[in-house]
Coordinates of C-alpha atoms in Angstrom, one line a residue:
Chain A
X12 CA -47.7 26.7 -17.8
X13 CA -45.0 29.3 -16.6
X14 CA -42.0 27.9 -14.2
X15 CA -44.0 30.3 -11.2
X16 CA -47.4 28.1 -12.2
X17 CA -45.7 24.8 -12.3
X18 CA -44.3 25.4 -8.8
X19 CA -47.0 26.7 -7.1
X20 CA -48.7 23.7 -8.2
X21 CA -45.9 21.4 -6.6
X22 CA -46.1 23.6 -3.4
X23 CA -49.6 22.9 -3.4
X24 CA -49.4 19.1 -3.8
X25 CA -46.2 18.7 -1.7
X26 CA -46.4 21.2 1.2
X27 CA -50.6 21.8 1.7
X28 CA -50.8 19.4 3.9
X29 CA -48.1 20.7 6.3
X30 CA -48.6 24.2 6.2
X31 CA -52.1 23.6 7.4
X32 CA -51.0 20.6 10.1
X33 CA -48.4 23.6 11.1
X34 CA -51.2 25.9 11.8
X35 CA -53.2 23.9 13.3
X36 CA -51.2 22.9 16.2
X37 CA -49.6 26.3 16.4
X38 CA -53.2 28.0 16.7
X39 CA -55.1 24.9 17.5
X40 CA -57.9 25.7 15.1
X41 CA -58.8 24.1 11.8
X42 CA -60.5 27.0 10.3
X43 CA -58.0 29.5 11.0
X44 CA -55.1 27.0 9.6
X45 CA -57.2 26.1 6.6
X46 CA -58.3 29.3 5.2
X47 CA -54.9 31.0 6.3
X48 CA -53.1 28.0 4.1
X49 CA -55.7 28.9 1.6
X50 CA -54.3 32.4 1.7
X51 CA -50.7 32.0 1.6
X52 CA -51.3 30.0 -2.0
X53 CA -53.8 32.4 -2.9
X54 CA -50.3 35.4 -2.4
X55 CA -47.9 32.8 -4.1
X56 CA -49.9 32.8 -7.1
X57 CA -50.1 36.9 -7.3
X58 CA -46.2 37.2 -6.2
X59 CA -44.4 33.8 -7.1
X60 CA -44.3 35.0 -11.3
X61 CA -43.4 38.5 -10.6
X62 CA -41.0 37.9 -7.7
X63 CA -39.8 34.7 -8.5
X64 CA -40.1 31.4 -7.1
X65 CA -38.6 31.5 -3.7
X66 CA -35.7 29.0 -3.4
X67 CA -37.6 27.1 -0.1
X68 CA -40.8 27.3 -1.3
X69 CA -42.6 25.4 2.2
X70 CA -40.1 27.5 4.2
X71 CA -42.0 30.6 2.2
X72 CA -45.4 29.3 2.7
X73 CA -45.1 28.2 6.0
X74 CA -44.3 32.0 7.1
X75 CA -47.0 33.5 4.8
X76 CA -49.5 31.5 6.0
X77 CA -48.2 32.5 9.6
X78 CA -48.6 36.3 9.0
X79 CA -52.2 35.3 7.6
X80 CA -53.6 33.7 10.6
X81 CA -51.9 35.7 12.9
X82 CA -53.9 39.1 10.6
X83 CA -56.6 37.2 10.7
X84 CA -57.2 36.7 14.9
X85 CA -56.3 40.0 15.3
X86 CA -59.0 41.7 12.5
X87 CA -61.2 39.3 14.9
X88 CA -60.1 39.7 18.1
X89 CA -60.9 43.9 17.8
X90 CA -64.5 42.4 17.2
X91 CA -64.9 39.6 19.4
X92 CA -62.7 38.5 22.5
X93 CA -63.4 35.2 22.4
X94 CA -60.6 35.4 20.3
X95 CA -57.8 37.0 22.0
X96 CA -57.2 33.6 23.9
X97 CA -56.3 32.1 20.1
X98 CA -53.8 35.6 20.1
X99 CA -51.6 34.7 22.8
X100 CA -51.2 31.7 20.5
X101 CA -48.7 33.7 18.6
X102 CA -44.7 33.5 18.7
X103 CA -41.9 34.1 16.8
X104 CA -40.3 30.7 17.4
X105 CA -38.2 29.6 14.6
X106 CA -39.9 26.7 12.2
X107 CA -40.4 23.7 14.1
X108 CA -37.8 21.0 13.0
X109 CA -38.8 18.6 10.0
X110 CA -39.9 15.9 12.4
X111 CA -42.2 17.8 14.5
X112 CA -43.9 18.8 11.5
X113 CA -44.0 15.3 9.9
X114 CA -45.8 14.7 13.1
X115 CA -47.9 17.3 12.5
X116 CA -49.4 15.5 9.5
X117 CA -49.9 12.6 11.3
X118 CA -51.6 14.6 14.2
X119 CA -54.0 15.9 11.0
X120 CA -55.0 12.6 9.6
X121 CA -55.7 11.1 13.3
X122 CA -58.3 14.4 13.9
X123 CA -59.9 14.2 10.9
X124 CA -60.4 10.3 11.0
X125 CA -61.8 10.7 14.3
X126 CA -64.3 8.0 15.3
X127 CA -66.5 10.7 16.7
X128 CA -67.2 11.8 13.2
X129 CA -69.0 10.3 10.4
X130 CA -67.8 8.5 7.6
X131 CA -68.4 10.3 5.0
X132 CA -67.4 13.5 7.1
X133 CA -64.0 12.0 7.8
X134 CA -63.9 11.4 4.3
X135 CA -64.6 14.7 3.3
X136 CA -62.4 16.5 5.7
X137 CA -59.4 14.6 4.7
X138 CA -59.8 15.3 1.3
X139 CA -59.8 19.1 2.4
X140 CA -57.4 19.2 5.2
X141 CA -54.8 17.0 4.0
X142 CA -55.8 16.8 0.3
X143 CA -56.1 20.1 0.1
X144 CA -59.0 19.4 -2.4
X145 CA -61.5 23.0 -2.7
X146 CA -64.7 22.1 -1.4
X147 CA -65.9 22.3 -5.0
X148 CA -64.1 19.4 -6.2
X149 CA -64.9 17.7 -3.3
X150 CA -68.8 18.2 -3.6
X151 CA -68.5 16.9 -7.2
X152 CA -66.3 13.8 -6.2
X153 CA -68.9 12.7 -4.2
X154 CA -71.9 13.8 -6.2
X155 CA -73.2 16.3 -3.8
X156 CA -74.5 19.8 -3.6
X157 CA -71.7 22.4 -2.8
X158 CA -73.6 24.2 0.2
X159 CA -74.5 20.3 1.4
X160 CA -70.6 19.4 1.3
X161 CA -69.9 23.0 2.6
X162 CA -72.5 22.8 5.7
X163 CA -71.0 19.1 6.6
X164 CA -67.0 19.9 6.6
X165 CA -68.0 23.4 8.9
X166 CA -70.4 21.8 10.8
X167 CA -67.1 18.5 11.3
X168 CA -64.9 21.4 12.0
X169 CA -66.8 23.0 14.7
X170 CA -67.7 19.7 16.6
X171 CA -63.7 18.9 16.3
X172 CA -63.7 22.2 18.2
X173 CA -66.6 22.1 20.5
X174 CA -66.4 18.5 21.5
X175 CA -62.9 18.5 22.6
X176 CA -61.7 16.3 19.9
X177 CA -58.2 16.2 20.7
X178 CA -55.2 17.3 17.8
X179 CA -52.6 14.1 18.6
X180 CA -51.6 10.9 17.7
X181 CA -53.5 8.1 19.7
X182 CA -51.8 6.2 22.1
X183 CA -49.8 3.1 21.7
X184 CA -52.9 1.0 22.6
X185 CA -55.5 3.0 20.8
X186 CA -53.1 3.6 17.8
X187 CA -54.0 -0.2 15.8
X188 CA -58.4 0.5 16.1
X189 CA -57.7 4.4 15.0
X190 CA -55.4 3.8 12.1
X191 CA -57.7 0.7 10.7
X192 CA -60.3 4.1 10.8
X193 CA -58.0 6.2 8.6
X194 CA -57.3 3.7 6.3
X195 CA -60.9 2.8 5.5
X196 CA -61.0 6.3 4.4
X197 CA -58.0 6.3 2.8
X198 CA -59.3 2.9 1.0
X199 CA -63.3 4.5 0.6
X200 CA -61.8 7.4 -1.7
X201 CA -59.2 4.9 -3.6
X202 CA -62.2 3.0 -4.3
X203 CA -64.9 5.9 -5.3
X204 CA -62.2 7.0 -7.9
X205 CA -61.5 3.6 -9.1
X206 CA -64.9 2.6 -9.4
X207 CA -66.7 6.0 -9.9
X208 CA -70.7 5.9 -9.7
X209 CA -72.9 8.3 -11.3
X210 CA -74.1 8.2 -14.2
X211 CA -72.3 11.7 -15.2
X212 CA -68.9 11.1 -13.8
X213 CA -66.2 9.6 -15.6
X214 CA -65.4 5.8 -14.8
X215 CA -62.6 6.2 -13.6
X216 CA -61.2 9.3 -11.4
X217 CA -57.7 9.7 -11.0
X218 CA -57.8 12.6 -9.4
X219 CA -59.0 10.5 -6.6
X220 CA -57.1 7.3 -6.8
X221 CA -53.9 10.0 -7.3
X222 CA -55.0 11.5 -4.2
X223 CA -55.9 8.6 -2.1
X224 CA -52.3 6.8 -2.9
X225 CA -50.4 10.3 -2.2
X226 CA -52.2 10.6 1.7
X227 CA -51.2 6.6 1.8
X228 CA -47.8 7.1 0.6
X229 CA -47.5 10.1 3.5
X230 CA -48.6 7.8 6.4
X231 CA -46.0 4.9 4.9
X232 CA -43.3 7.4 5.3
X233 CA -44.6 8.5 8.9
X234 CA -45.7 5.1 10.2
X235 CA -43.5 2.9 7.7
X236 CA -43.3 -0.3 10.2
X237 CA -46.9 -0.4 10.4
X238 CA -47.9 -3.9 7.8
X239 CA -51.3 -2.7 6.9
X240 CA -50.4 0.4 5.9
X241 CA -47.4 -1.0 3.7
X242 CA -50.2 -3.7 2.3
X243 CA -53.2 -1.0 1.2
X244 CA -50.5 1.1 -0.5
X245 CA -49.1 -1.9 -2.6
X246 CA -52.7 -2.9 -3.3
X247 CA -53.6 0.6 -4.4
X248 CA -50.3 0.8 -6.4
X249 CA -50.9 -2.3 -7.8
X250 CA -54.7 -1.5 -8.6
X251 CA -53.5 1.8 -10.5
X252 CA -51.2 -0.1 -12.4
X253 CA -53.9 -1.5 -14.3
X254 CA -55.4 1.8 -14.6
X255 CA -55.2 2.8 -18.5
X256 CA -55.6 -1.3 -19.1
X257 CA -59.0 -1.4 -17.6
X258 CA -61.6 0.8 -19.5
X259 CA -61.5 0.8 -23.3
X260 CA -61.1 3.2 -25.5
X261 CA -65.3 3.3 -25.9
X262 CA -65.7 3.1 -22.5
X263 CA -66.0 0.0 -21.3
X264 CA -64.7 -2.0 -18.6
X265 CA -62.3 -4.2 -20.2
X266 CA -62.1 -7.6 -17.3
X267 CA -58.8 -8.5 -16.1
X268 CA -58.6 -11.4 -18.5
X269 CA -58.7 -9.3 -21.1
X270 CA -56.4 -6.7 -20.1
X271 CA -53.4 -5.5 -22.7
X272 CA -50.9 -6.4 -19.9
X273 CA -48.6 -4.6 -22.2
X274 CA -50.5 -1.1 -20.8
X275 CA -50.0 -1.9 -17.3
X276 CA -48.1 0.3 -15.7
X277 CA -44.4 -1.4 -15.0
X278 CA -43.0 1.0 -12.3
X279 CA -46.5 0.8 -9.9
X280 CA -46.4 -2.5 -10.5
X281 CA -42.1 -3.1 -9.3
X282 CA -42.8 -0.7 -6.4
X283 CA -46.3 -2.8 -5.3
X284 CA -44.2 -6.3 -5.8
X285 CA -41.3 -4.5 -3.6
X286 CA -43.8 -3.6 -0.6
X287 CA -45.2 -7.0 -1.2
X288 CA -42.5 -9.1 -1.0
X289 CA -41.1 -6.9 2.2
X290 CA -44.7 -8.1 3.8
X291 CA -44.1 -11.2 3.1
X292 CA -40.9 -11.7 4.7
X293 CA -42.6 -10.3 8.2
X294 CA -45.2 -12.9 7.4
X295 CA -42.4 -15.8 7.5
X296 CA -40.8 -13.7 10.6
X297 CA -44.4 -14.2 12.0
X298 CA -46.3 -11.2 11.9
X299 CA -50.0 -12.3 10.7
X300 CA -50.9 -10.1 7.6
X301 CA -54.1 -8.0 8.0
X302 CA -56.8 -7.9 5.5
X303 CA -54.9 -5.4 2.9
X304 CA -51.6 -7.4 2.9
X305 CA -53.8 -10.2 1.6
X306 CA -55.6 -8.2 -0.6
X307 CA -52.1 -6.6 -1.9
X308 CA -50.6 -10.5 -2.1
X309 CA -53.7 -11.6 -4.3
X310 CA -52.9 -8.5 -6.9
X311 CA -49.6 -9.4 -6.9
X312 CA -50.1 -12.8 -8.0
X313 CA -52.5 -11.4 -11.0
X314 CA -49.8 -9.2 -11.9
X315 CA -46.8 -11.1 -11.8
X316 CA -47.6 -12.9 -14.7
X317 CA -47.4 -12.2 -18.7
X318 CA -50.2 -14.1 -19.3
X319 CA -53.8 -14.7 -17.8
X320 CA -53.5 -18.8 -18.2
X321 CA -50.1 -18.5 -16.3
X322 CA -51.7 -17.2 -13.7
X323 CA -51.2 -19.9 -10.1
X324 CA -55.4 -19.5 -9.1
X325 CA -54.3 -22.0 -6.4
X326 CA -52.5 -19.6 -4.7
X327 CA -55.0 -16.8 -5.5
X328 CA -58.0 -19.1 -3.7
X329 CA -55.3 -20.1 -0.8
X330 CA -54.8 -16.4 -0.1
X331 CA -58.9 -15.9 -0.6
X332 CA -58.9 -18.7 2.3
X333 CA -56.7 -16.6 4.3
X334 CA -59.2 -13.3 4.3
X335 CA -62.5 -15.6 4.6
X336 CA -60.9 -16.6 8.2
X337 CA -59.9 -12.3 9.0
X338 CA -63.3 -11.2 7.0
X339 CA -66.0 -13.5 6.6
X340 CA -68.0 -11.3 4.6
X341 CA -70.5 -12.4 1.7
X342 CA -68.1 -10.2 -0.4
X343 CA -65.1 -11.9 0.2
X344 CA -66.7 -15.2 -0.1
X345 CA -68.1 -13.5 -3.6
X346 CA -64.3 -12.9 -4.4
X347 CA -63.0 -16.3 -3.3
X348 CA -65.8 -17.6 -6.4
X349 CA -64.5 -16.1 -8.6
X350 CA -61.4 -17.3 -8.2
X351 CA -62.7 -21.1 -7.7
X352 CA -64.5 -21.3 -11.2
X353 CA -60.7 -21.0 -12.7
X354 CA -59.6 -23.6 -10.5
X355 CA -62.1 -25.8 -10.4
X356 CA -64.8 -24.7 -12.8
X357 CA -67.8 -22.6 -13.0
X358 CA -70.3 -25.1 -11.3
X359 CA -67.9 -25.2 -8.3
X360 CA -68.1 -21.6 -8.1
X361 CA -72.1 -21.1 -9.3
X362 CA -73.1 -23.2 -6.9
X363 CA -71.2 -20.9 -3.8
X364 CA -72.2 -17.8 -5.6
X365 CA -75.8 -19.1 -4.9
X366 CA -75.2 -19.5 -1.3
X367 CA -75.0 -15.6 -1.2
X368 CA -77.8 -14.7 -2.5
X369 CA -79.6 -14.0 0.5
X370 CA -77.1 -11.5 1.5
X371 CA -76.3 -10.2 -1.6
X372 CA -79.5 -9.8 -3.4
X373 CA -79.2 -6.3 -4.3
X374 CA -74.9 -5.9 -5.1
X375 CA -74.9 -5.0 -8.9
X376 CA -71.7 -7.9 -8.9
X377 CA -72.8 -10.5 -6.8
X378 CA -75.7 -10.5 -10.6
X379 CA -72.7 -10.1 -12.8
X380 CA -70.4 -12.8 -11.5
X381 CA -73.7 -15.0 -11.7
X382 CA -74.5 -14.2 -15.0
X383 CA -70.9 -14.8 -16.2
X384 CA -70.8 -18.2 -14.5
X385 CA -74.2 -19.1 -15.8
X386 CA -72.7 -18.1 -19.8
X387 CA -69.9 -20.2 -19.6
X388 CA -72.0 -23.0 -18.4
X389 CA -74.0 -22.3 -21.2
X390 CA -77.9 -21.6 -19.3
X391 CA -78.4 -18.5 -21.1
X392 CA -81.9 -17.7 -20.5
X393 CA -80.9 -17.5 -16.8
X394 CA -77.5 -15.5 -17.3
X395 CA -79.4 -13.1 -19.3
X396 CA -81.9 -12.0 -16.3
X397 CA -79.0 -12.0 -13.9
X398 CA -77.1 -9.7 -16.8
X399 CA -80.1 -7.7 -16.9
X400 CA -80.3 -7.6 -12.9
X401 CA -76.4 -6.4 -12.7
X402 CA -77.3 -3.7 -15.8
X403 CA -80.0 -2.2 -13.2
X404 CA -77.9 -2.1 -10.1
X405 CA -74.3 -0.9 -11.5
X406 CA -73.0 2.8 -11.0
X407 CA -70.5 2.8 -13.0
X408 CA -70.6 3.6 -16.7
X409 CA -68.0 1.2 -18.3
X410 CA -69.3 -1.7 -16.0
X411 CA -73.0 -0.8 -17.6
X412 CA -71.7 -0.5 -20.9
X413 CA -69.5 -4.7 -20.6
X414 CA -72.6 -6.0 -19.1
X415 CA -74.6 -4.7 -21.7
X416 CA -72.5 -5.7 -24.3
X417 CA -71.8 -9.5 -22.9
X418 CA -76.1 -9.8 -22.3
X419 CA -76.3 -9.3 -25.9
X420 CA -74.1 -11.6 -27.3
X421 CA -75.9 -14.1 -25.5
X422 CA -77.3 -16.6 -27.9
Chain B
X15 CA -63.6 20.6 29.4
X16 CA -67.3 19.2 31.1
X17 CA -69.4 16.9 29.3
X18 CA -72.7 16.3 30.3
X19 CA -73.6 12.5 29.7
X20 CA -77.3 11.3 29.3
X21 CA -78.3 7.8 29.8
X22 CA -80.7 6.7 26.9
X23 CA -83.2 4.1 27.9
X24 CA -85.5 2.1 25.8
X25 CA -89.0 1.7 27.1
X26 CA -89.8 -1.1 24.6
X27 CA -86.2 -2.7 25.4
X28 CA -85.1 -1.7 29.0
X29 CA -81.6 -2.0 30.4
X30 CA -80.6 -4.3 33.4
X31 CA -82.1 -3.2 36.8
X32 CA -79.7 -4.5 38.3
X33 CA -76.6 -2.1 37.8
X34 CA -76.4 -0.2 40.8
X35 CA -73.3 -1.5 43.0
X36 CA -71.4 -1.5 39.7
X37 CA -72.5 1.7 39.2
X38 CA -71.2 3.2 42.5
X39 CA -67.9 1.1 41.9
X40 CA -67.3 3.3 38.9
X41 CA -68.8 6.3 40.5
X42 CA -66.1 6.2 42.9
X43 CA -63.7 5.7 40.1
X44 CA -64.4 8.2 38.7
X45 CA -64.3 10.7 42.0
X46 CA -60.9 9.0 42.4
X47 CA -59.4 10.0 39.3
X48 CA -60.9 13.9 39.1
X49 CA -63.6 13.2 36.4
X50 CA -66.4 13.2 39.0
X51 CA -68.5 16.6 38.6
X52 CA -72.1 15.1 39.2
X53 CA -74.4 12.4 38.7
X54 CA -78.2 11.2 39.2
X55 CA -80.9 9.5 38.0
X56 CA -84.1 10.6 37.1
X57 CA -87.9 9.1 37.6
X58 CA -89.8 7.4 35.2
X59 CA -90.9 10.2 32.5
X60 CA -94.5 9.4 33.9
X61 CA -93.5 12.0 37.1
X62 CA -92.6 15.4 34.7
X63 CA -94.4 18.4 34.3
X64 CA -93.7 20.6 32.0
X65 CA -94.0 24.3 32.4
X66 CA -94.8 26.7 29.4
X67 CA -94.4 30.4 31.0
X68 CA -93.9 32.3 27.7
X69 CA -97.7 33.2 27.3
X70 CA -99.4 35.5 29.6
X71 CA -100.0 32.6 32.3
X72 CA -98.2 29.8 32.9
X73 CA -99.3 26.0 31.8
X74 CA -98.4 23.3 33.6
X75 CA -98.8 20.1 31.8
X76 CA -98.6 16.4 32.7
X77 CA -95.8 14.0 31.6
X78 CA -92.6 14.5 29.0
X79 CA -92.1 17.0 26.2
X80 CA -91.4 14.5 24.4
X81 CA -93.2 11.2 24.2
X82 CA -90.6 9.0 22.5
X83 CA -89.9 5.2 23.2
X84 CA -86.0 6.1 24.1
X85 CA -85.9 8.5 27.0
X86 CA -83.6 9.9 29.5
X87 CA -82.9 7.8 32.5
X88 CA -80.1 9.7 33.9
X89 CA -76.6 12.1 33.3
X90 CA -73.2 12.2 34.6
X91 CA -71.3 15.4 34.4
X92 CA -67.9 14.6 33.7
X93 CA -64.7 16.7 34.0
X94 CA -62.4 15.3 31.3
X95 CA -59.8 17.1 29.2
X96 CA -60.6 16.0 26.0
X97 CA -63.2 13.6 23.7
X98 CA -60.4 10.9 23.9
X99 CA -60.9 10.6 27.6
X100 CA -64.7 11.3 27.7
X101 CA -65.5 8.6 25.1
X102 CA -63.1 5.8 26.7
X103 CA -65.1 6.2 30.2
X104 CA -68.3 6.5 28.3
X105 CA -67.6 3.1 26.5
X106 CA -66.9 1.3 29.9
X107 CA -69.9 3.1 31.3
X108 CA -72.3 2.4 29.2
X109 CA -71.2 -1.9 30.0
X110 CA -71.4 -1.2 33.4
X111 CA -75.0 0.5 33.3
X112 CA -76.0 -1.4 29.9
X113 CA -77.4 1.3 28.5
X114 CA -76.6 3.9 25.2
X115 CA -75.2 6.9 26.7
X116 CA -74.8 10.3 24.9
X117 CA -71.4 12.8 25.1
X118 CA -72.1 16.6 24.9
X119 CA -69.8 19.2 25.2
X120 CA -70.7 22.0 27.9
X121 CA -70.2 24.8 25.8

């Protein structure tokens, strides 16, 4: 890759994301900013290894992508005057200051994550607004057709226009029910790269956990008093630690016990600790941790230690006890099992497993943490159908592949 | 911006009947802070007719265009400058008149 490609890449990666929030509050349209963004890299390809890399490469962007959109309303304004409204638009103000435009951002994520739209539209538009992901790579993240993923983030762009929904920051009193919005989303594509399903993707996408832990690590630096969102960034940093650890190299999901701790990834893991540890000191100052600061704190305890027998599963279940109370969801409850049958055995934990069934029936690892209860207690006949169960109902292929491989060791 | 917001009723699970001084409570609310654009409710489904000019003579035919169990009870217009605004008064009108209600943009 030249010097010109490299940086055009890094523009892409660092500045996407505030060109397009730029243009969207300068000309208060999302298609306009996105494809004039879109534009501006398209130029910086063509001119950047000829002319040179420019020596404020946003700066440069910002003001091509400017002279884009402002081209662009005019070519349609001479065809439709609807448009001349978006014209008067224009200025030639100097660039905003670096705060405004952190705002910006910020503005971006709130409008995409907007309650009005779906969930897997908000999803979908962040990924291209903010991510900066082509529509392409979007469609095939999520296993869709193109024209499908193409027809949904138009159709979530023009009801963003049509309906009024507004380009801001909620209020103070809306702000804590909105954000908890974004960061399911930001949390849904962490997830979907972490634990990819299909049977033709990868197991594991980092492209997606990459992206889903850059957009977190932007709303940290623009909302960085806010606990939660300190908490799902150290529990996605702390997650993609164990990255490279968790799938062998045949494939195959390799459990947290028997993880090379030596592959983990040291500097994810100091920065996850560091956000950790900060949460907990508001915890002693008396600020309640929300469900990801929990979540963070029980990753931290798994890797905080050399060795699996090392690890304090009294504290892991305590903090387990602490989420039941904020989530009483069968998965949690699933979770907190899992942790039990290290503390107190697998027929502690088999028998509150069972209590779940009703609600879990059909989650591939509500099967799988059955079956691997019911092997250690040695009733293989019955952890082999509950193997065979989990086999049918898991996406992923290196899940597929362990199960498969634990069923048929079975004696 | 105007929104136009239906009130969905459910024949096989009908609201309260009992709404209507609340109602007029927020109505005036809603006058008082310049949202107010217009508001009514409409007769069972059982009293439409709908017309069919297109052919060469006009059909009249009894009842809804639609026969479905959730039906239109009502609509607010609402003045309101953006979703945000629409969709907080829609949330406390829809307790008041305990019913689903339905935000459109006027285009």
């Amino acid at each position: 890759m030249t010097d010109a490609d490299a940086a055009v890449t890094r523009a892409h990666r660092d500045e996407w994301a505030r060109v397009v929030a730029g243009l969207t509050r300068r000309f208060g349209d999302l298609d306009i900013a996105e494809e004039a963004a879109a534009e501006a890299f398209a130029t910086a390809v063509q001119r950047w290894p000829a002319d040179g890399v420019p020596p404020n490469p946003g700066a440069w962007l910002t003001t091509t992508a400017n002279r884009k959109a402002i081209d662009r309303i005019r070519r349609e304004s001479k065809r439709d005057d609807k448009h001349k409204e978006a014209r008067t638009v224009f200025d030639d103000d100097p660039p905003e200051p670096v705060g405004a435009i952190d705002d910006d951002r910020l503005r971006l994520i709130f409008t995409c994550c907007h309650p009005a739209l779906a969930m897997p539209t908000r999803v979908a538009l962040t990924l291209r607004m903010l991510g900066g992901l082509t529509v392409t790579e979007i469609a095939r993240a999520f296993l869709v057709q193109e024209t499908a993923m193409e027809r949904r983030i138009t159709r979530a762009k023009a009801k963003i226009k049509v309906a009024g929904i507004p380009y801001r920051v909620p209020s103070a009193e809306d702000l804590p029910g909105r954000l908890s919005g974004v960061l399911a989303v930001l949390f849904l594509v962490f997830n979907e790269g972490y634990l990819a399903t299909g049977p033709g993707t990868d197991p594991v996408r980092h492209d997606l956990t990459a992206e889903a832990i850059r957009l977190t690590r932007l709303i940290r630096a623009l909302l960085p008093d806010d606990g939660e969102v300190a908490g799902l960034l150290a529990l996605m940093l702390l997650t993609e630690a164990r990255r490279t650890a968790r799938v062998s190299g045949s494939g195959e999901l390799v459990p947290l016990a028997e993880q090379d701790r030596g592959a983990w990834d040291a500097s994810l893991i100091a920065e996850g600790h560091r956000l950790v540890r900060e949460r907990l000191a508001a915890a002693a100052a008396g600020t309640a941790p929300g469900r990801y600061q929990i979540l963070a704190a029980i990753n931290a305890v798994h890797t905080s230690v050399r060795d699996i027998r090392d690890t304090d599963w009294s504290q892991v279940v305590a903090l387990y006890d602490q989420l039941v109370r904020l989530d009483p969801s069968p998965i949690v409850a699933l979770n907190r099992a899992i942790a039990v049958a290290e503390l107190d055995g697998p027929d502690v934990a088999l028998a509150a497993v069972d209590r779940l069934e009703d609600q879990l029936a059909d989650y591939h690892a509500y099967h799988a943490t059955r079956a691997d209860l019911l092997r250690r207690l040695g009733r293989s006949a019955e952890a082999r159908t509950a193997y065979d169960r989990a086999i049918q109902l898991a996406g992923n292929t290196a899940e597929t592949a362990y199960l498969t491989r634990r069923r048929d060791q079975l004696h | 911006m105007r929104y136009l917001v239906s009130v969905i009723d459910d024949k096989d699970d009908p609201g309260s009947t009992d709404r209507g001084p609340a109602i007029s409570a927020f109505n005036k609310r809603l006058m008082a802070e310049g949202h107010w654009v217009f508001a009514g409710g409409l007769a069972d489904t059982d009293a439409a007719t709908v017309v069919d000019s297109r052919g060469e003579q006009a059909v009249f035919s009894d009842g809804p265009f639609l026969e479905s169990k959730e039906y239109l009870a009502g609509v607010w217009v609402w003045e309101a400058p953006d979703l945000d605004v629409a969709l907080a008064l829609a949330a406390e009108a829809s307790e008041i008149c305990d019913r689903k209600l339905e935000v459109r943009p006027f285009l």
